[in-house]
C-alpha atoms as one frame of an Amber mdcrd trajectory, in Angstrom:
protein
  18.724   9.249  -1.869  17.767  10.006   1.745  21.130   9.012   3.202  23.468
  11.778   4.320  26.293  10.713   1.990  24.038  10.768  -1.063  22.575  14.149
  -0.105  26.088  15.609  -0.129  26.516  14.481  -3.734  23.055  15.701  -4.757
  23.870  19.218  -3.599  26.601  19.342  -6.248  24.048  19.094  -9.093  23.772
  22.552 -10.709  20.507  24.253  -9.740  19.310  21.361  -7.566  19.434  23.517
  -4.419  16.886  25.938  -5.897  13.199  25.343  -5.188  11.752  22.148  -3.861
  11.587  21.166  -0.199  12.973  24.179   1.675  14.229  23.609   5.219  12.553
  25.773   7.832  12.176  23.413  10.791  13.827  23.916  14.169  14.875  20.243
  14.361  16.888  20.501  11.166  19.986  22.639  10.704  19.917  24.128   7.239
  23.096  24.141   5.179  24.170  27.746   4.588  24.863  26.907   0.929  21.804
  24.677   0.339  18.615  24.936   2.396  16.737  22.353   0.310  15.963  18.815
   1.457  17.634  17.392  -1.637  16.923  13.794  -0.570  13.170  14.423  -0.694
  13.534  16.279  -3.967  15.498  13.354  -5.471  12.840  10.842  -4.327  10.230
  12.955  -6.134  12.285  13.072  -9.344  13.141   9.348  -9.427   9.567   8.265
  -8.813   8.379  10.837 -11.351  10.530   9.037 -13.924   9.208   5.608 -12.916
   5.582   6.767 -12.889   5.892   8.398 -16.323   7.576   5.296 -17.780   4.928
   2.893 -16.475   2.057   5.225 -17.435   3.336   5.431 -21.016   3.493   1.637
 -21.141  -0.004   1.462 -19.642  -1.288   3.488 -22.609   0.862   1.518 -25.063
  -0.404  -1.879 -23.851  -4.127  -1.084 -23.877  -6.214  -3.769 -25.624  -3.318
  -6.243 -26.002  -5.174  -9.565 -26.114  -2.591 -12.115 -27.316   1.164 -12.482
 -27.745   0.624 -12.193 -31.511   0.121  -8.446 -31.037   3.414  -6.666 -31.945
   3.161  -4.619 -28.744   3.400  -7.827 -26.675   6.981  -8.233 -27.882   7.790
  -4.783 -26.462   6.277  -5.790 -23.121   8.147  -9.112 -22.947  11.447  -8.032
 -24.481  13.647  -5.069 -25.495  15.003  -4.891 -21.943  18.126  -2.924 -22.819
  16.100  -0.164 -24.449  13.513  -0.069 -21.658  16.153   0.174 -18.918  17.982
   2.833 -20.934  14.707   4.769 -21.247  14.134   4.654 -17.478  17.670   5.855
 -16.756  17.332   8.607 -19.368  14.048   9.876 -17.915  15.532   9.781 -14.405
  18.561  11.832 -15.414  16.383  14.326 -17.264  13.965  14.654 -14.336  16.754
  16.006 -12.121  16.974  19.059 -14.372  13.269  19.940 -14.256  13.017  23.449
 -12.730  11.636  23.464  -9.181   8.944  26.132  -9.330   5.466  24.732  -8.874
   6.399  21.313 -10.229   6.839  19.921  -6.706   3.411  21.129  -5.542   1.688
  19.780  -8.647   3.489  16.460  -8.410   2.584  16.225  -4.696  -1.110  16.421
  -5.677  -0.641  13.761  -8.371   1.274  11.582  -5.918  -1.442  11.841  -3.276
  -4.159  10.783  -5.751  -2.041   7.927  -7.141  -1.075   6.683  -3.679  -4.731
   6.753  -2.607  -5.674   4.623  -5.633  -2.913   2.145  -4.791  -4.258   1.930
  -1.218  -7.618   0.935  -2.741  -5.890  -1.840  -4.701  -4.310  -2.990  -1.431
  -7.773  -3.036   0.138  -9.220  -5.280  -2.595  -6.289  -7.687  -2.336  -6.571
  -7.761   1.462 -10.312  -8.512   1.391  -9.595 -11.323  -1.083  -6.813 -12.644
   1.196  -9.176 -12.647   4.182 -11.889 -14.566   2.314  -9.417 -17.023   0.751
  -7.728 -17.742   4.091 -11.061 -18.426   5.798 -12.343 -20.619   2.910  -9.142
 -22.681   2.939  -9.271 -23.416   6.663 -13.016 -24.047   6.718 -12.720 -26.495
   3.806  -9.878 -28.329   5.587 -11.961 -28.386   8.753 -14.789 -30.063   6.803
 -12.490 -32.524   5.021  -9.863 -33.425   7.622  -9.524 -33.202  11.401 -12.257
 -30.708  12.381 -10.991 -30.128  15.931  -7.469 -29.129  14.879  -8.596 -26.692
  12.180 -11.384 -25.291  14.339  -8.830 -24.657  17.126  -6.454 -23.001  14.628
  -9.241 -20.817  13.238 -10.413 -19.818  16.718  -6.861 -19.153  17.974  -5.836
 -16.896  15.071  -9.128 -14.979  15.211  -8.760 -14.483  18.976  -5.148 -13.293
  18.650  -6.124 -10.763  15.972  -8.975  -9.353  18.060  -6.831  -9.172  21.208
  -4.186  -7.309  19.192  -6.882  -4.924  17.945  -8.070  -4.197  21.504  -4.488
  -3.514  22.652  -3.865  -1.226  19.653  -7.040   0.789  20.341  -5.997   1.174
  23.997  -2.568   2.447  22.885  -4.242   4.870  20.468  -6.349   6.403  23.244
  -3.327   6.537  25.565  -0.762   8.127  23.253  -2.664   9.848  20.435  -5.318
  11.663  22.476  -5.347  14.206  25.305  -8.176  15.048  27.722  -8.279  18.653
  26.517  -7.350  18.221  22.848  -6.666  15.962  19.869 -10.380  16.011  18.976
  -9.801  14.708  15.461  -7.857  11.694  16.754 -10.601  10.893  19.258 -13.128
  10.993  16.421 -11.019   8.833  14.083 -10.339   6.170  16.729 -13.896   6.077
  18.076 -15.710   5.991  14.735 -13.443   3.277  13.328 -13.758   1.228  16.522
 -17.570   1.410  16.284 -17.498   0.547  12.564 -15.215  -2.456  13.159 -17.579
  -3.791  15.843 -20.555  -3.360  13.488 -18.716  -5.113  10.640 -17.825  -8.036
  12.937 -21.466  -8.418  13.998 -22.686  -8.227  10.389 -20.264 -10.992   9.324
 -21.906 -13.526  11.675 -25.508 -12.352  11.219 -27.856 -15.300  10.463 -29.030
 -13.767   7.168 -25.425 -13.303   5.999 -24.508 -16.823   7.121 -27.466 -18.178
   5.165 -26.171 -16.745   1.887 -22.445 -16.879   2.788 -21.892 -19.864   5.115
 -18.123 -19.338   5.108 -18.140 -15.712   6.128 -16.872 -15.345   9.660 -14.845
 -13.519  12.262 -11.429 -14.400  10.790 -12.051 -12.075   7.836 -13.469  -9.412
  10.139 -10.438  -9.600  12.449  -8.042  -9.110   9.513 -10.050  -6.167   8.178
 -10.196  -4.698  11.701  -6.391  -4.836  12.045  -5.869  -3.206   8.642  -8.443
  -0.510   9.429  -6.579   0.287  12.651  -3.300   0.407  10.705  -4.801   2.973
   8.298  -6.162   4.944  11.273  -2.710   5.036  12.848  -1.111   5.940   9.514
  -3.529   8.870   9.177  -2.810  10.124  12.712   0.949  10.063  12.063   0.375
  12.781   9.438  -1.571  15.112  11.702   0.106  18.559  11.769  -0.351  18.969
  15.560   2.808  17.385  16.957   1.450  17.116  20.489  -1.156  14.639  19.175
   1.359  12.835  17.024   4.131  10.988  18.940   6.520   8.783  17.027   6.351
   5.019  17.269   9.882   5.065  18.702   8.863   7.463  21.501   5.882   5.250
  22.402   8.069   2.135  22.563  10.617   4.056  24.648   7.899   5.165  27.064
   6.546   1.621  27.413  10.063   0.329  28.101  10.885   3.233  30.461   7.669
   4.636  31.969   9.556   7.510  33.608  10.053   9.062  30.156   6.809  10.724
  29.102   5.721  10.450  25.481   5.364  14.217  25.376   9.061  14.613  26.124
   9.928  12.057  23.487   7.694  13.814  21.006   9.483  17.086  21.604  12.761
  15.405  20.772  11.688  13.422  17.712   8.396  14.769  16.313   6.738  12.657
  13.657   5.944  15.599  11.441   9.550  16.808  11.261  11.713  15.633   8.387
  14.334  12.978   9.093  17.323  14.212  11.053  20.854  14.209   9.780  21.784
  11.437  12.223  21.171   8.673   9.723  17.535   7.948  10.629  16.386   8.472
   7.046  13.555   5.927   7.388  11.389   5.977  10.507   9.206   3.142  11.771
   6.084   4.588  10.136   7.714   4.550   6.701   9.136   1.057   7.166   5.739
  -0.362   8.158   4.083   1.316   5.172   6.697  -0.148   2.818   6.282  -3.603
   4.417   2.533  -3.545   3.694   3.289  -2.391   0.140   5.769  -5.218  -0.498
   3.376  -7.805   0.925   0.491  -6.652  -1.292   2.669  -6.507  -4.414   4.021
 -10.007  -3.756   0.509 -11.286  -3.072  -0.750  -9.812  -6.349   2.145 -11.486
  -8.180   1.811 -15.027  -6.843  -1.910 -15.234  -6.132  -4.394 -16.681  -8.629
  -7.650 -15.687  -6.985 -10.681 -17.920  -7.053 -12.718 -14.771  -7.646 -12.769
 -13.769 -11.321 -13.076 -10.065 -10.511 -10.181 -10.054  -8.024  -8.176 -12.145
 -10.500  -7.993  -9.069 -12.715  -5.902  -7.401 -10.000  -3.502 -10.326  -9.630
  -0.533 -10.626 -11.942  -0.421 -14.427 -12.062  -1.905 -16.375 -14.913  -4.538
 -18.995 -15.526  -3.297 -22.319 -14.164  -5.376 -24.391 -16.578  -3.944 -22.715
 -19.668  -0.357 -22.890 -18.423  -0.609 -26.559 -17.415  -2.359 -27.508 -20.638
   0.247 -25.911 -22.870   3.287 -27.082 -20.927   1.981 -30.649 -20.627   1.367
 -30.993 -24.352   4.687 -29.428 -25.261   6.676 -31.144 -22.527   5.444 -34.600
 -23.558   6.676 -34.238 -27.136  10.003 -32.807 -25.967  10.693 -35.701 -23.636
   9.767 -38.239 -26.314  12.405 -36.712 -28.590  14.947 -36.849 -25.772  15.286
 -33.062 -25.796  15.131 -30.880 -22.689  11.958 -28.907 -22.056  11.720 -25.500
 -23.676   9.915 -22.375 -22.601   6.584 -22.201 -24.403   4.423 -19.276 -25.461
   1.169 -19.893 -23.625  -0.334 -16.541 -24.632  -1.047 -17.125 -28.329  -4.751
 -17.517 -27.584  -4.914 -14.957 -24.794  -2.612 -13.128 -22.385  -2.326 -14.548
 -18.869  -2.845 -11.144 -17.217  -3.657  -7.600 -18.288  -0.450  -6.011 -19.588
  -1.906  -2.508 -19.336  -3.148  -2.961 -15.763   0.225  -4.432 -14.788   1.914
  -1.159 -15.785  -0.826   0.982 -14.226  -0.376  -0.861 -10.919   3.391  -0.209
 -10.989   2.747   3.447 -11.886   0.513   3.829  -8.831   3.008   1.827  -6.748
   5.742   4.305  -7.718   3.583   7.173  -6.464   2.776   5.277  -3.258   6.493
   4.698  -2.587   7.192   8.377  -3.267   4.581   9.532  -0.754   5.629   6.946
   1.848   9.356   7.783   1.678   8.595  11.505   2.027   6.080  10.807   4.845
   3.324  12.468   2.774   4.946  15.860   3.486   3.750  18.785   1.414   5.909
  21.733   0.361   3.867  24.912   0.706   3.284  27.205  -2.269   6.292  29.396
  -1.464   8.536  26.407  -0.660   9.336  27.817   2.759   8.825  24.606   4.689
   7.730  21.000   4.544   4.707  20.129   6.617   2.170  17.407   7.189  -1.111
  18.482   5.625  -4.678  17.591   6.512  -5.475  16.340   2.966  -3.010  13.461
   3.513  -4.749  12.646   6.813  -8.186  12.598   5.204  -7.008  10.504   2.252
  -5.782   7.796   4.637  -8.748   7.880   7.014 -11.169   7.857   4.065  -9.409
   4.788   2.691 -10.075   3.009   6.009 -13.796   3.708   5.575 -13.676   2.509
   1.969 -12.024  -0.693   3.241 -14.913  -1.351   5.614 -17.541  -0.487   2.995
 -15.868  -2.798   0.494 -15.799  -5.675   2.977 -19.422  -5.163   4.009 -20.404
  -5.152   0.331 -18.768  -8.572  -0.167 -20.977  -9.805   2.685 -24.326  -8.261
   1.733 -24.058  -8.360  -2.088 -25.260 -12.007  -2.380 -28.186 -11.077  -0.144
 -29.179  -8.074  -2.273 -28.318  -9.242  -5.807 -29.772 -12.737  -5.643 -29.710
 -13.232  -9.419 -25.921 -12.875  -9.674 -23.231 -15.482  -9.114 -20.668 -14.320
  -6.532 -18.621 -17.506  -6.401
């Protein structure tokens, strides 16, 4: 929808050039017949359809406990009708009048995307703990020197990367006489990451959590810095907000100043008509999204609470059912059949599955449109401070969540955190 060829076709839809994301940016030449960023508008409408579809199914699948529930059949089948429903809602959404719909949906999208970032945080903290537990257990069982060297090497690489990233932040996203907010964001998150790293190896923490360590802290530090950078890329002040491409260009050719590059390709301007419909910031955000969604799909967490966020089932139930059924099938000389292993209980929460995809749709919508906000009169698209604060707040929530996983066993001694 953001490609130039598709935008040409979108402008032919009756009424689609009225309302929405109006073009009033010097970097973009407005069409005399259509001054609306129809690509952005189409992204909003398509993801509106997806979000509505998945939210309806979230409500429909509440309290589904087994496959014997009639609603389970709707979840696992009726694909033709479900795909037809999605297409129908998408087509209908293109004819919703512009008006204040875009502003209202921007607010909904920002809240939904923020919630999906929180889900990403939980999955990432679980990944960090699982990775460390796996390598520590192998170090205790197998060749300790090899696994200790691997653990130390990866942790060192992550921290060195973090130091380099912070140095680049101070070099390109701050100025001696300005960019106060960026200085605050970088400095406070740097201090918090150092504190979190120290806490993770504190003797009291190690006593209750022997496997907590710097590998988890290094992963959380990198993700916190990513969220910090993502927040700064939405800052309205373009002089404090160079593009990733301009920074890379400056590093490769030091004679070109980042300020000059910023003037040519500002981050907070909509994509140009030269085919660059996805910038590096958007691509990195989508890469993190895909990784987290894949992780939630294939991961069966050892933590029962995190397991509620993963979309994979209980291994013991699946293996038990398939083994019993497969044995009888092979004895009869018949090929194995697919078995219903959810008669006693579903393998994952159907309702939460759809809620996660609803929030994912909103996250994709905000990422593809760079979290731009159309103002109340639809005169321009701009980066807004609320988007910046949502992202920077999520980085703080990430650190708080990780610290809680470290100190909870120390505080709540009567609970099992295994």
